[in-house]
mmCIF file of C-alpha atoms and ligand atoms in Angstrom:
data_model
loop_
_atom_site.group_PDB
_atom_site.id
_atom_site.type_symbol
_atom_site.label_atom_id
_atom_site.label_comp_id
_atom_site.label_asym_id
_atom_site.label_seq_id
_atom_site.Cartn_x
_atom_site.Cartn_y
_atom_site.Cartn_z
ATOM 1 C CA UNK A 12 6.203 20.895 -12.410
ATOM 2 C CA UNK A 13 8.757 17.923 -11.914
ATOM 3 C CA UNK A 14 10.783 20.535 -9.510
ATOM 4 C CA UNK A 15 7.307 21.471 -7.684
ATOM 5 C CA UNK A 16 6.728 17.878 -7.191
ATOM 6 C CA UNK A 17 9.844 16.938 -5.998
ATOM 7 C CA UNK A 18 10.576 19.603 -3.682
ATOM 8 C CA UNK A 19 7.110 19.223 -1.939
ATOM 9 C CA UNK A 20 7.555 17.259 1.048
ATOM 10 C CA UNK A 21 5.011 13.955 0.845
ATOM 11 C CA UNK A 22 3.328 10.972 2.821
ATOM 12 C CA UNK A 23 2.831 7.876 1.714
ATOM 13 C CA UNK A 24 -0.288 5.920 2.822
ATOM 14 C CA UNK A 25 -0.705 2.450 0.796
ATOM 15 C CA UNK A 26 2.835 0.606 0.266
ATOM 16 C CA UNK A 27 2.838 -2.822 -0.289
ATOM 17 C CA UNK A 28 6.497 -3.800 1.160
ATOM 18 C CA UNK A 29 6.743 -6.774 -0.849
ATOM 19 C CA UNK A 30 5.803 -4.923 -3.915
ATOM 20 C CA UNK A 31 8.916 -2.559 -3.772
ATOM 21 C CA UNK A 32 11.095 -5.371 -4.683
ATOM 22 C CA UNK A 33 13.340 -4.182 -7.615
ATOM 23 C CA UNK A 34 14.228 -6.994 -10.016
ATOM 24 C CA UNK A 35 17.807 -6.267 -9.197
ATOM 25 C CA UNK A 36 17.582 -6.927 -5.610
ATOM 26 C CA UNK A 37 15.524 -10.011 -6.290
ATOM 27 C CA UNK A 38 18.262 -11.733 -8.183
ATOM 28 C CA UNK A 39 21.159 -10.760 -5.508
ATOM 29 C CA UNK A 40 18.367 -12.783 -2.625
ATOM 30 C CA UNK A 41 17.497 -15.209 -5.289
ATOM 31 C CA UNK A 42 21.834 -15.934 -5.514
ATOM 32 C CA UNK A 43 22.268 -14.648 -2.010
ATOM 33 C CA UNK A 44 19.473 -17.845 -0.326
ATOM 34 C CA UNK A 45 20.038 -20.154 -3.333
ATOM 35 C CA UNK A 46 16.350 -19.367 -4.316
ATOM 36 C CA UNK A 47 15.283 -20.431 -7.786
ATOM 37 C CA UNK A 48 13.253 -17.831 -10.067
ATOM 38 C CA UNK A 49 11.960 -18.312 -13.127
ATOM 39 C CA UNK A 50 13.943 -15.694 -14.995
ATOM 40 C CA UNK A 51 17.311 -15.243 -15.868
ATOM 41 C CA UNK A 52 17.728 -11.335 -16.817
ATOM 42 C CA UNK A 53 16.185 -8.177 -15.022
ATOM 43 C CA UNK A 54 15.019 -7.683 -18.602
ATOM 44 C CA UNK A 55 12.885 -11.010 -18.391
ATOM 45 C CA UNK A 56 11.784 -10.283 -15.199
ATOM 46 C CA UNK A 57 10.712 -6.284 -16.727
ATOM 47 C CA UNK A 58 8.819 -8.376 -19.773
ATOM 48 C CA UNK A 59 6.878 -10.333 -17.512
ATOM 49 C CA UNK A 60 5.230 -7.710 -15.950
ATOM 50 C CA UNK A 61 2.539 -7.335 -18.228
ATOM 51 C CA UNK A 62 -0.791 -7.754 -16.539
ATOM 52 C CA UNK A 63 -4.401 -7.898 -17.241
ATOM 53 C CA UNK A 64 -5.974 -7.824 -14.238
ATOM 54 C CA UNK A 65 -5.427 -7.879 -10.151
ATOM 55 C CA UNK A 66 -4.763 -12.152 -10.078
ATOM 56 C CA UNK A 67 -1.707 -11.374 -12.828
ATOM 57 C CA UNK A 68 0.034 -9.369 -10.912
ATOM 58 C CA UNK A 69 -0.517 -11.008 -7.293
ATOM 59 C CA UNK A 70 0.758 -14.444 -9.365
ATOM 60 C CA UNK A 71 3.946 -13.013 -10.397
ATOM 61 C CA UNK A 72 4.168 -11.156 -6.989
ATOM 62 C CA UNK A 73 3.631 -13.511 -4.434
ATOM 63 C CA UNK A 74 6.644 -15.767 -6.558
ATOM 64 C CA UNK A 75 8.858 -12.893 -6.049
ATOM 65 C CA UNK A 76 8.833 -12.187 -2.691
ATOM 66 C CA UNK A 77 10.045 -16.085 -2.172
ATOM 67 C CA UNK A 78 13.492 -14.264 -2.508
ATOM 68 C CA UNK A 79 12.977 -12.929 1.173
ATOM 69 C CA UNK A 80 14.113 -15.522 3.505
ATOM 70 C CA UNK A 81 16.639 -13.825 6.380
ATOM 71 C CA UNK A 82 16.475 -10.585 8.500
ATOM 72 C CA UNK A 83 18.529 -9.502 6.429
ATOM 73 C CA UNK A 84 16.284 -9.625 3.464
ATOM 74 C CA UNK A 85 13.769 -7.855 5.210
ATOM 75 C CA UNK A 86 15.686 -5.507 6.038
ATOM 76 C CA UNK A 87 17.647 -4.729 2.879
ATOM 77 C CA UNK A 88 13.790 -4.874 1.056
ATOM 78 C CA UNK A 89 13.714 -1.924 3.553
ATOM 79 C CA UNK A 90 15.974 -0.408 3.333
ATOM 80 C CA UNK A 91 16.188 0.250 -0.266
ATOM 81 C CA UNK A 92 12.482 1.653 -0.381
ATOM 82 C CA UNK A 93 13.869 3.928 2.446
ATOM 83 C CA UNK A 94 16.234 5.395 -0.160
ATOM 84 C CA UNK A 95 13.490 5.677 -3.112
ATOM 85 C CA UNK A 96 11.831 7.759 -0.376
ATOM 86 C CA UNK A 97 14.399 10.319 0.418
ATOM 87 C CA UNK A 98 14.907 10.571 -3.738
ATOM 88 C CA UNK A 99 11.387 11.682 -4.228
ATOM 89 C CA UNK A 100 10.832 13.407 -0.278
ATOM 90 C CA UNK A 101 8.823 11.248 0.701
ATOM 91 C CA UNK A 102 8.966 11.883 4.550
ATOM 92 C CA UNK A 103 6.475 9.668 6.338
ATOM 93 C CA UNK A 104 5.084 6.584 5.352
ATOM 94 C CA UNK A 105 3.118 3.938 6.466
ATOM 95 C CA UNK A 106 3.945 0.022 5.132
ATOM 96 C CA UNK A 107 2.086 -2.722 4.499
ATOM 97 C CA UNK A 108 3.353 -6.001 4.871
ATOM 98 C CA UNK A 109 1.801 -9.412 4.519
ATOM 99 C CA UNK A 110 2.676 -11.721 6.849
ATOM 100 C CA UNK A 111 1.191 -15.108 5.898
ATOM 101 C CA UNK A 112 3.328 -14.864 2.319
ATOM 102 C CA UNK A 113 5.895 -15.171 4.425
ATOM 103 C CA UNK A 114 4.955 -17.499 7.486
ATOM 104 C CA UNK A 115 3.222 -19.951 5.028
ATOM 105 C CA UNK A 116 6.726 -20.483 3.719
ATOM 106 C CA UNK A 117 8.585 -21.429 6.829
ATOM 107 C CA UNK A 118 9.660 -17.989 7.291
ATOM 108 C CA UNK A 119 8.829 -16.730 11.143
ATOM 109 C CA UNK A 120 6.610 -13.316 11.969
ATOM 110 C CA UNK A 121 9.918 -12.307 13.766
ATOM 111 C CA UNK A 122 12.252 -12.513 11.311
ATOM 112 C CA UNK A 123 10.004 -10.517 9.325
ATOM 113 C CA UNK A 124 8.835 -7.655 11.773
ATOM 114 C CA UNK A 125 12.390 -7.260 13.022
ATOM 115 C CA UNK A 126 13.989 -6.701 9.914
ATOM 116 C CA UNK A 127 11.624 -4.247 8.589
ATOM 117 C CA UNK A 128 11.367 -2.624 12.079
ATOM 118 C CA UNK A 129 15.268 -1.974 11.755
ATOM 119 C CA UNK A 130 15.590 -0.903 8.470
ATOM 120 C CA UNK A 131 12.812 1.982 9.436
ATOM 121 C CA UNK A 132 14.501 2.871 12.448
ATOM 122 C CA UNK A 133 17.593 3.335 10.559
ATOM 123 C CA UNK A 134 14.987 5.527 8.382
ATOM 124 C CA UNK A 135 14.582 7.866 11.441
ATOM 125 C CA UNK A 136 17.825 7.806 12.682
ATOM 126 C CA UNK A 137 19.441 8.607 9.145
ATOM 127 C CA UNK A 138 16.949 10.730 6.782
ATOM 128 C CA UNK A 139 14.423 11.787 9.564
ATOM 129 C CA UNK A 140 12.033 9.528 8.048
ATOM 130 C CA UNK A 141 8.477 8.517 10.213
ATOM 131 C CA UNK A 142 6.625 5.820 9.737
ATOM 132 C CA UNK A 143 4.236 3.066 10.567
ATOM 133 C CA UNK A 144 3.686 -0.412 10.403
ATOM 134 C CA UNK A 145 0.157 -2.131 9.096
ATOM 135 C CA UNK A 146 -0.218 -5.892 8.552
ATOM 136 C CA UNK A 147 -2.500 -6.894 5.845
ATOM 137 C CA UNK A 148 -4.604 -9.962 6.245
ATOM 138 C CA UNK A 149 -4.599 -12.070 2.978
ATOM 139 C CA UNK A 150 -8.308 -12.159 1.803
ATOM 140 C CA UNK A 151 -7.981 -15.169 -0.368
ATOM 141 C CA UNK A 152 -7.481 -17.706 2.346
ATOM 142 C CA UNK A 153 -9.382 -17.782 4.919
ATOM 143 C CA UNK A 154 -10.691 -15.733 8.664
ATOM 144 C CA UNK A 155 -9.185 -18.897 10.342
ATOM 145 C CA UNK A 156 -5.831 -18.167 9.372
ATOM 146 C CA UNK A 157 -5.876 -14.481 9.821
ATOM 147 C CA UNK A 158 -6.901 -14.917 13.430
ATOM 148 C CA UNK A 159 -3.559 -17.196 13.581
ATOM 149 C CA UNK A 160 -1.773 -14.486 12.117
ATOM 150 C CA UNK A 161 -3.360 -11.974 14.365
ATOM 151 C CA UNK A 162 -2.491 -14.260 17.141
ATOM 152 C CA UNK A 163 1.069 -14.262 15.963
ATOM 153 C CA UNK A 164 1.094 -10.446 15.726
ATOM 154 C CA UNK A 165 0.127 -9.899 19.724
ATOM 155 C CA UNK A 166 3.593 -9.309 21.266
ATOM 156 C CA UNK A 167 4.400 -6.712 17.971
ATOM 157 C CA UNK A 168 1.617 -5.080 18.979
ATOM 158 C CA UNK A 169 3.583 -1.767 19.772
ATOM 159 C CA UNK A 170 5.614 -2.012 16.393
ATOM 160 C CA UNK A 171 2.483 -2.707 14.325
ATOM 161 C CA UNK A 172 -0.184 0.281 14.563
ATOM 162 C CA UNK A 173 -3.601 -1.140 12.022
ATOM 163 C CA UNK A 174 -4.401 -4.087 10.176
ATOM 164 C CA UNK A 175 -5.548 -4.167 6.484
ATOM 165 C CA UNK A 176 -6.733 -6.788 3.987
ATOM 166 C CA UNK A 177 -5.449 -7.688 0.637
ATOM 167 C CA UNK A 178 -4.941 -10.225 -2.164
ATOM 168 C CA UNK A 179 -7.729 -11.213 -4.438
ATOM 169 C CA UNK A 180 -10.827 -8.926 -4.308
ATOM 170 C CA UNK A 181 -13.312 -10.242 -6.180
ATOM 171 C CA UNK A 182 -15.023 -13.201 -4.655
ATOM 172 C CA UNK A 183 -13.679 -12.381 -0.890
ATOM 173 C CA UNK A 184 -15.898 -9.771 0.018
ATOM 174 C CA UNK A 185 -15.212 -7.792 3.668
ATOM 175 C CA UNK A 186 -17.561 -9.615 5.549
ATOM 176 C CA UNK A 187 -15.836 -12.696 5.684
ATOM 177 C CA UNK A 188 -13.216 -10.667 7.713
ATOM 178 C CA UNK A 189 -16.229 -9.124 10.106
ATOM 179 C CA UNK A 190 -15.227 -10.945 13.291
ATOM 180 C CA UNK A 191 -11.289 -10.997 12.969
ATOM 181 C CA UNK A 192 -11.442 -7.122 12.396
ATOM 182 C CA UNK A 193 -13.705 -6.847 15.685
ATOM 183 C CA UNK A 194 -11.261 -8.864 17.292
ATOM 184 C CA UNK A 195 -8.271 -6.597 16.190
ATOM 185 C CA UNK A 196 -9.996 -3.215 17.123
ATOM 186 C CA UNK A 197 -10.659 -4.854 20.773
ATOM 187 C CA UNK A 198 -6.893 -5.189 20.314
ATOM 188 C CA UNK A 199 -6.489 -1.354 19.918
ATOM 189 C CA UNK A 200 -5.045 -2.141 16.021
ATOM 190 C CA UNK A 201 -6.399 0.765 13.663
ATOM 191 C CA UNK A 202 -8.080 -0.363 10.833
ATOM 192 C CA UNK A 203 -7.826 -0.136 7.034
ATOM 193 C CA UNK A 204 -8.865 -2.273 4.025
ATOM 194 C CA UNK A 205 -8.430 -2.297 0.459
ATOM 195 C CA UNK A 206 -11.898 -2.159 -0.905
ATOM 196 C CA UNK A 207 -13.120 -1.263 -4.322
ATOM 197 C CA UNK A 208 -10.149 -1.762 -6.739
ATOM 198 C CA UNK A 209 -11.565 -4.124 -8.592
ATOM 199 C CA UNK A 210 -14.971 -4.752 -6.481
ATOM 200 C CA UNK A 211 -18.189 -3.382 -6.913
ATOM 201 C CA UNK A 212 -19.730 -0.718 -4.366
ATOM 202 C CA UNK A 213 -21.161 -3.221 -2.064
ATOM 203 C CA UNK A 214 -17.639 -3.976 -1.027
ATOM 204 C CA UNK A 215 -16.496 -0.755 -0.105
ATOM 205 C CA UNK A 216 -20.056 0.043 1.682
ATOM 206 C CA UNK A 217 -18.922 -3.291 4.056
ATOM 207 C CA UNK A 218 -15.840 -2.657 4.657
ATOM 208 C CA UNK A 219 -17.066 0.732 6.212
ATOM 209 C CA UNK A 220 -20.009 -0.695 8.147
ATOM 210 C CA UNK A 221 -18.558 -4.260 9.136
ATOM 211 C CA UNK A 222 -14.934 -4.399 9.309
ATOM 212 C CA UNK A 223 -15.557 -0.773 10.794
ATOM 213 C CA UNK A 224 -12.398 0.759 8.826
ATOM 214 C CA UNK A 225 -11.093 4.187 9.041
ATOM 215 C CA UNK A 226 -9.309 4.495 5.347
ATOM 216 C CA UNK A 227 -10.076 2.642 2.237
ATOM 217 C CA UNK A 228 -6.944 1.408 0.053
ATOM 218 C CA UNK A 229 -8.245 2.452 -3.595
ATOM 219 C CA UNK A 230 -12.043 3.131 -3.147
ATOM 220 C CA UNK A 231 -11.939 4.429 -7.121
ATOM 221 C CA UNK A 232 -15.298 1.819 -7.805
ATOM 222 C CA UNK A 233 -17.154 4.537 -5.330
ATOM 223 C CA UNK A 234 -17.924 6.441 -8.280
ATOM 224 C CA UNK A 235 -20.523 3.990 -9.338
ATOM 225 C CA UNK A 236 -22.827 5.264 -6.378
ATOM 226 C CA UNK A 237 -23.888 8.854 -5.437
ATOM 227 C CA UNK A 238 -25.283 7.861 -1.605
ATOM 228 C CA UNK A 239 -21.822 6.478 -1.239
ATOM 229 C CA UNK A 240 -19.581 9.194 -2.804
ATOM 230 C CA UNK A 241 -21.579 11.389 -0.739
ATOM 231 C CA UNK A 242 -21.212 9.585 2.358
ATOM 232 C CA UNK A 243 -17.324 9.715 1.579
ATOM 233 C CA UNK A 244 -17.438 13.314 1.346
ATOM 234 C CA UNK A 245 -19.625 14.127 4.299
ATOM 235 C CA UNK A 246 -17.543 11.733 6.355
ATOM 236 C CA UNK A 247 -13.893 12.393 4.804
ATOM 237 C CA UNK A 248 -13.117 9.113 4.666
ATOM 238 C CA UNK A 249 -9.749 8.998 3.134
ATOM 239 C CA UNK A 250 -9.282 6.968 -0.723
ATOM 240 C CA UNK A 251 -5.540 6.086 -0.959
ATOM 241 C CA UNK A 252 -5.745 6.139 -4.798
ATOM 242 C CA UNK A 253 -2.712 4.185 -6.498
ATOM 243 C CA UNK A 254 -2.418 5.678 -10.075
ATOM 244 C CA UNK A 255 -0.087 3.962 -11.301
ATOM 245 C CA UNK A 256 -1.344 1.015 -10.102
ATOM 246 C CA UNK A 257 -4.874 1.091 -11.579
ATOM 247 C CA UNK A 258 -3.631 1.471 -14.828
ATOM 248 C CA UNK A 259 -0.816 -1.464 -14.602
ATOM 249 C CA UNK A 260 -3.602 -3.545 -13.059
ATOM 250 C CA UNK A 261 -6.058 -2.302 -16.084
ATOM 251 C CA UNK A 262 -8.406 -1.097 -13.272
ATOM 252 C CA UNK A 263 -9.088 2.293 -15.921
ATOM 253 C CA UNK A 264 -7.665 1.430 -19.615
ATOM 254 C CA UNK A 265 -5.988 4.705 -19.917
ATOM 255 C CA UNK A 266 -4.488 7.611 -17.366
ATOM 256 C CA UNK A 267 -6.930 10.019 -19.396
ATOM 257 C CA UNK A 268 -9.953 7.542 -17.549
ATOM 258 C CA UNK A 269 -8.565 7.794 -14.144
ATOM 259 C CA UNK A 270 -11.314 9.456 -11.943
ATOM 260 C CA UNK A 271 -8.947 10.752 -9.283
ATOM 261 C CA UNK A 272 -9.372 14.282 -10.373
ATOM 262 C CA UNK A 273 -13.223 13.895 -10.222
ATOM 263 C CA UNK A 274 -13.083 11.979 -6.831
ATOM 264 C CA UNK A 275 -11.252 15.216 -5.574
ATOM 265 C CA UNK A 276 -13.022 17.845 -7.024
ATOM 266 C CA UNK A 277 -16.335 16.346 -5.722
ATOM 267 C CA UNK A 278 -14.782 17.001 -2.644
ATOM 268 C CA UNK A 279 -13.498 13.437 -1.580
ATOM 269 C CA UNK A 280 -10.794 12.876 1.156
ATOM 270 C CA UNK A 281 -8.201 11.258 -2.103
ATOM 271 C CA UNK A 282 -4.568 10.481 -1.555
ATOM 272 C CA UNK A 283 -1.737 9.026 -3.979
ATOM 273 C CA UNK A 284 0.173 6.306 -3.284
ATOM 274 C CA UNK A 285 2.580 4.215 -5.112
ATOM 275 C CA UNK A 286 1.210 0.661 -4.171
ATOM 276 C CA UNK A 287 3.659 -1.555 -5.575
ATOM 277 C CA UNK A 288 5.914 0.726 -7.528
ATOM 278 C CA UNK A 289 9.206 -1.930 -8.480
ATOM 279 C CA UNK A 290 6.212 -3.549 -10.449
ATOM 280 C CA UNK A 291 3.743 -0.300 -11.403
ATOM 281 C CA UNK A 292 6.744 1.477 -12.712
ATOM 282 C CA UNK A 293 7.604 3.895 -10.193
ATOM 283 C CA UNK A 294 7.715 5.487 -6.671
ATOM 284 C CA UNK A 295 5.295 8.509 -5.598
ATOM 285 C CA UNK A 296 6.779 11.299 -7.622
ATOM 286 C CA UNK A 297 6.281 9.435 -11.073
ATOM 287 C CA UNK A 298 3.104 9.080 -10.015
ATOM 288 C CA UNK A 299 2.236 12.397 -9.186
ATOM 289 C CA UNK A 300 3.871 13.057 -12.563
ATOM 290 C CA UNK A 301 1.764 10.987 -14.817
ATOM 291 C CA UNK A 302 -1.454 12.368 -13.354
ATOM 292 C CA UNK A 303 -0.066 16.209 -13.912
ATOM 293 C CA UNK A 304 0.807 14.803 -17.487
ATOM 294 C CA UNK A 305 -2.807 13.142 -17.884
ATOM 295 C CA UNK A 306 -5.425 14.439 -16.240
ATOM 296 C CA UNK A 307 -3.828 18.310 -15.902
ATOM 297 C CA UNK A 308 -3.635 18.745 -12.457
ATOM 298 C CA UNK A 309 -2.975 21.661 -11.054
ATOM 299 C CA UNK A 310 -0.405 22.998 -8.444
ATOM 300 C CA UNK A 311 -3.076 23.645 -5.958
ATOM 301 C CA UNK A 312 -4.575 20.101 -6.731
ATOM 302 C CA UNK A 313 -1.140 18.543 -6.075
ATOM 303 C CA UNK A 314 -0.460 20.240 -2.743
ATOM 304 C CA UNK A 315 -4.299 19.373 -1.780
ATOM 305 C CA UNK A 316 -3.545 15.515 -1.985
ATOM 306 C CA UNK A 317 -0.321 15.439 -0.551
ATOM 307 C CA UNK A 318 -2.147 17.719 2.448
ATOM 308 C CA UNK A 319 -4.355 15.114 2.704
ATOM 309 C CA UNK A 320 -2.147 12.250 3.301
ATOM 310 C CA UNK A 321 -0.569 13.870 5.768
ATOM 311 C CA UNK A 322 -4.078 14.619 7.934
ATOM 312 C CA UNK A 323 -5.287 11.438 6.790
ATOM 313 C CA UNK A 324 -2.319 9.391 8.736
ATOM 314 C CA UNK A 325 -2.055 7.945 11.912
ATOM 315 C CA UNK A 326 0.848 9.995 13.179
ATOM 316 C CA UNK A 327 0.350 12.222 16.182
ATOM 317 C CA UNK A 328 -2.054 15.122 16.287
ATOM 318 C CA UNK A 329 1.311 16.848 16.891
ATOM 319 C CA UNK A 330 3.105 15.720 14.286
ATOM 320 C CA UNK A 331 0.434 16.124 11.783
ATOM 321 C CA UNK A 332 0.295 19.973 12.730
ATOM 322 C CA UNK A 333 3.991 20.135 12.361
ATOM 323 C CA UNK A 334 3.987 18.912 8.671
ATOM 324 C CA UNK A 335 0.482 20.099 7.025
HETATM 325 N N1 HPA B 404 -4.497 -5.040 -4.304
HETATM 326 C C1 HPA B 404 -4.660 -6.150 -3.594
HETATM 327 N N2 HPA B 404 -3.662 -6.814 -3.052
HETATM 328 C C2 HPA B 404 -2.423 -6.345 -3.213
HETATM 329 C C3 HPA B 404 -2.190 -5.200 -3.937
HETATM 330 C C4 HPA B 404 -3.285 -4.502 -4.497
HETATM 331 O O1 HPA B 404 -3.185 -3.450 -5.150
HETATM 332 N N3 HPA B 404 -0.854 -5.011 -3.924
HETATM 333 C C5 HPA B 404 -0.314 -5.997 -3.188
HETATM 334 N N4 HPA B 404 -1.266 -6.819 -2.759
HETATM 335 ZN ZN1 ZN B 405 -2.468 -2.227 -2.360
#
């Protein structure tokens, strides 16, 4: 199964850039930009990454991506995801990124778009690699600055293809996003938002009919209502489930109480992505992995998601046909 896996050819839909920062490269920036962190071994760094919830993990997270100061930085951070993707076949994906961690530290939307922009054209160029480019809003401060940062975003607009929204959940519920997301779709951005992880139903059900979104990053909470998990069947609405994630994040307790396998044998659009994987221990084939391990998926299941996350993109029509 670890051969099938890694010989199928995959997308990835739901990427946090930031979060594929490997403790290694962190301490060459850290040394490399004279940046403090509060550890002094990649095995420190490893033993903090014990989390409880959503907010432990964004803490430790949003202190290691002060590392990233230069093109450069951006660019190796790139880069190096670039080459966990050819490892596991991973032959399109699509990247978040989150601007205002950045910007809010004196770091400019330029230096940040450019270097990722290069690194993934280096992708193509090199490996054959597609992908796109979504911004994420950060839902924790507030629809004020996001319109700044979709502001800032305007002349990228041909290097960035959506907008998304993440950060803390609970407590900043879609609708305080309603009229920045109206502005970005009169902007021609497509639209995505993460939306039950750790909220309730109402938040996913909002993010569809407010924010207007065409894929929900995690969805999983959807079980908790049959009008809605029906609606996401009817509609195919595509989940991009994060395994891994869910259970780092203690979103399910165990992999054995992961609901993927139910959320696609009802018949729901599901994909798997690897989220954060420097900090969810691993890239898209562990993942894959753990749920054949787990939850006995089957071949057939396997090729279903990764089909999928390929229709469920925003390549081409062309493109799509070419790889599904
Ligand atoms: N949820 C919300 N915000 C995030 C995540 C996530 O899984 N990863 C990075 N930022
Ligand atoms: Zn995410």
């Amino acid at each position: 199964m670890k051969e099938f896996i890694q010989l199928l050819p995959k997308a990835e839909l739901h990427l946090h850039i930031e979060g594929s920062l490997e403790p290694e490269l962190m301490f060459k920036l850290a040394e490399r930009n004279r940046v403090e962190i509060p550890y002094g071994t990649v095995a420190d760094v490893k033993e903090a990454y014990k989390f409880t919830n959503l907010q432990s993990f964004l803490d430790i997270y949003y202190a290691g991506a002060s590392v990233l100061i230069n093109k450069d930085d951006f660019y190796d951070l790139t880069y190096e995801y670039i080459l966990k993707c050819v490892e596991d076949n991973v032959i399109h994906t699509e990247i978040f990124f989150d601007p205002q961690t950045h910007t809010h530290r004196g770091v400019a939307f330029d230096v940040v778009i450019s270097g990722i922009k290069e690194a993934l054209d280096d992708a193509k160029e090199k490996f054959g690699i597609t992908s796109n480019i979504i911004m994420c809003f950060l839902r924790h401060l507030s629809q004020e600055d996001a319109f700044k940062t979709l502001e800032q975003s305007l002349p990228y607009k041909d290097i960035i293809i959506g907008v998304g929204l993440d950060s803390s959940e609970l407590g900043n519920p879609p609708k305080k996003f309603e009229d920045v997301y109206n502005k970005a779709r009169e902007e021609g951005f497509r639209l995505v938002a993460h939306a039950g992880e750790e909220g309730d139903v109402s938040y996913i059900e909002t993010a569809l009919d407010l924010l207007n979104i065409e894929r929900i990053d995690h969805g999983v909470q959807a079980i908790h209502s049959q009008s809605l998990m029906q609606r996401l069947k009817d509609e195919q609405i595509p989940l991009t489930v994060c395994p891994n994630s869910n259970i780092e994040l203690k979103v399910f307790e165990t992999y054995k109480d992961h609901n993927i396998k139910y959320l696609l044998d009802y018949g729901l659009n599901v994909t798997v992505n690897s989220d954060d994987p420097a900090y969810f221990k691993g890239y898209m084939n562990k993942n894959f992995l753990n749920l054949y391990e787990h939850l006995d998926l089957s071949k057939d299941d396997i090729v279903t998601l990764v089909k999928n996350s390929f229709r469920s993109s925003f390549i081409s029509d062309e493109l799509k046909e070419s790889y599904i």
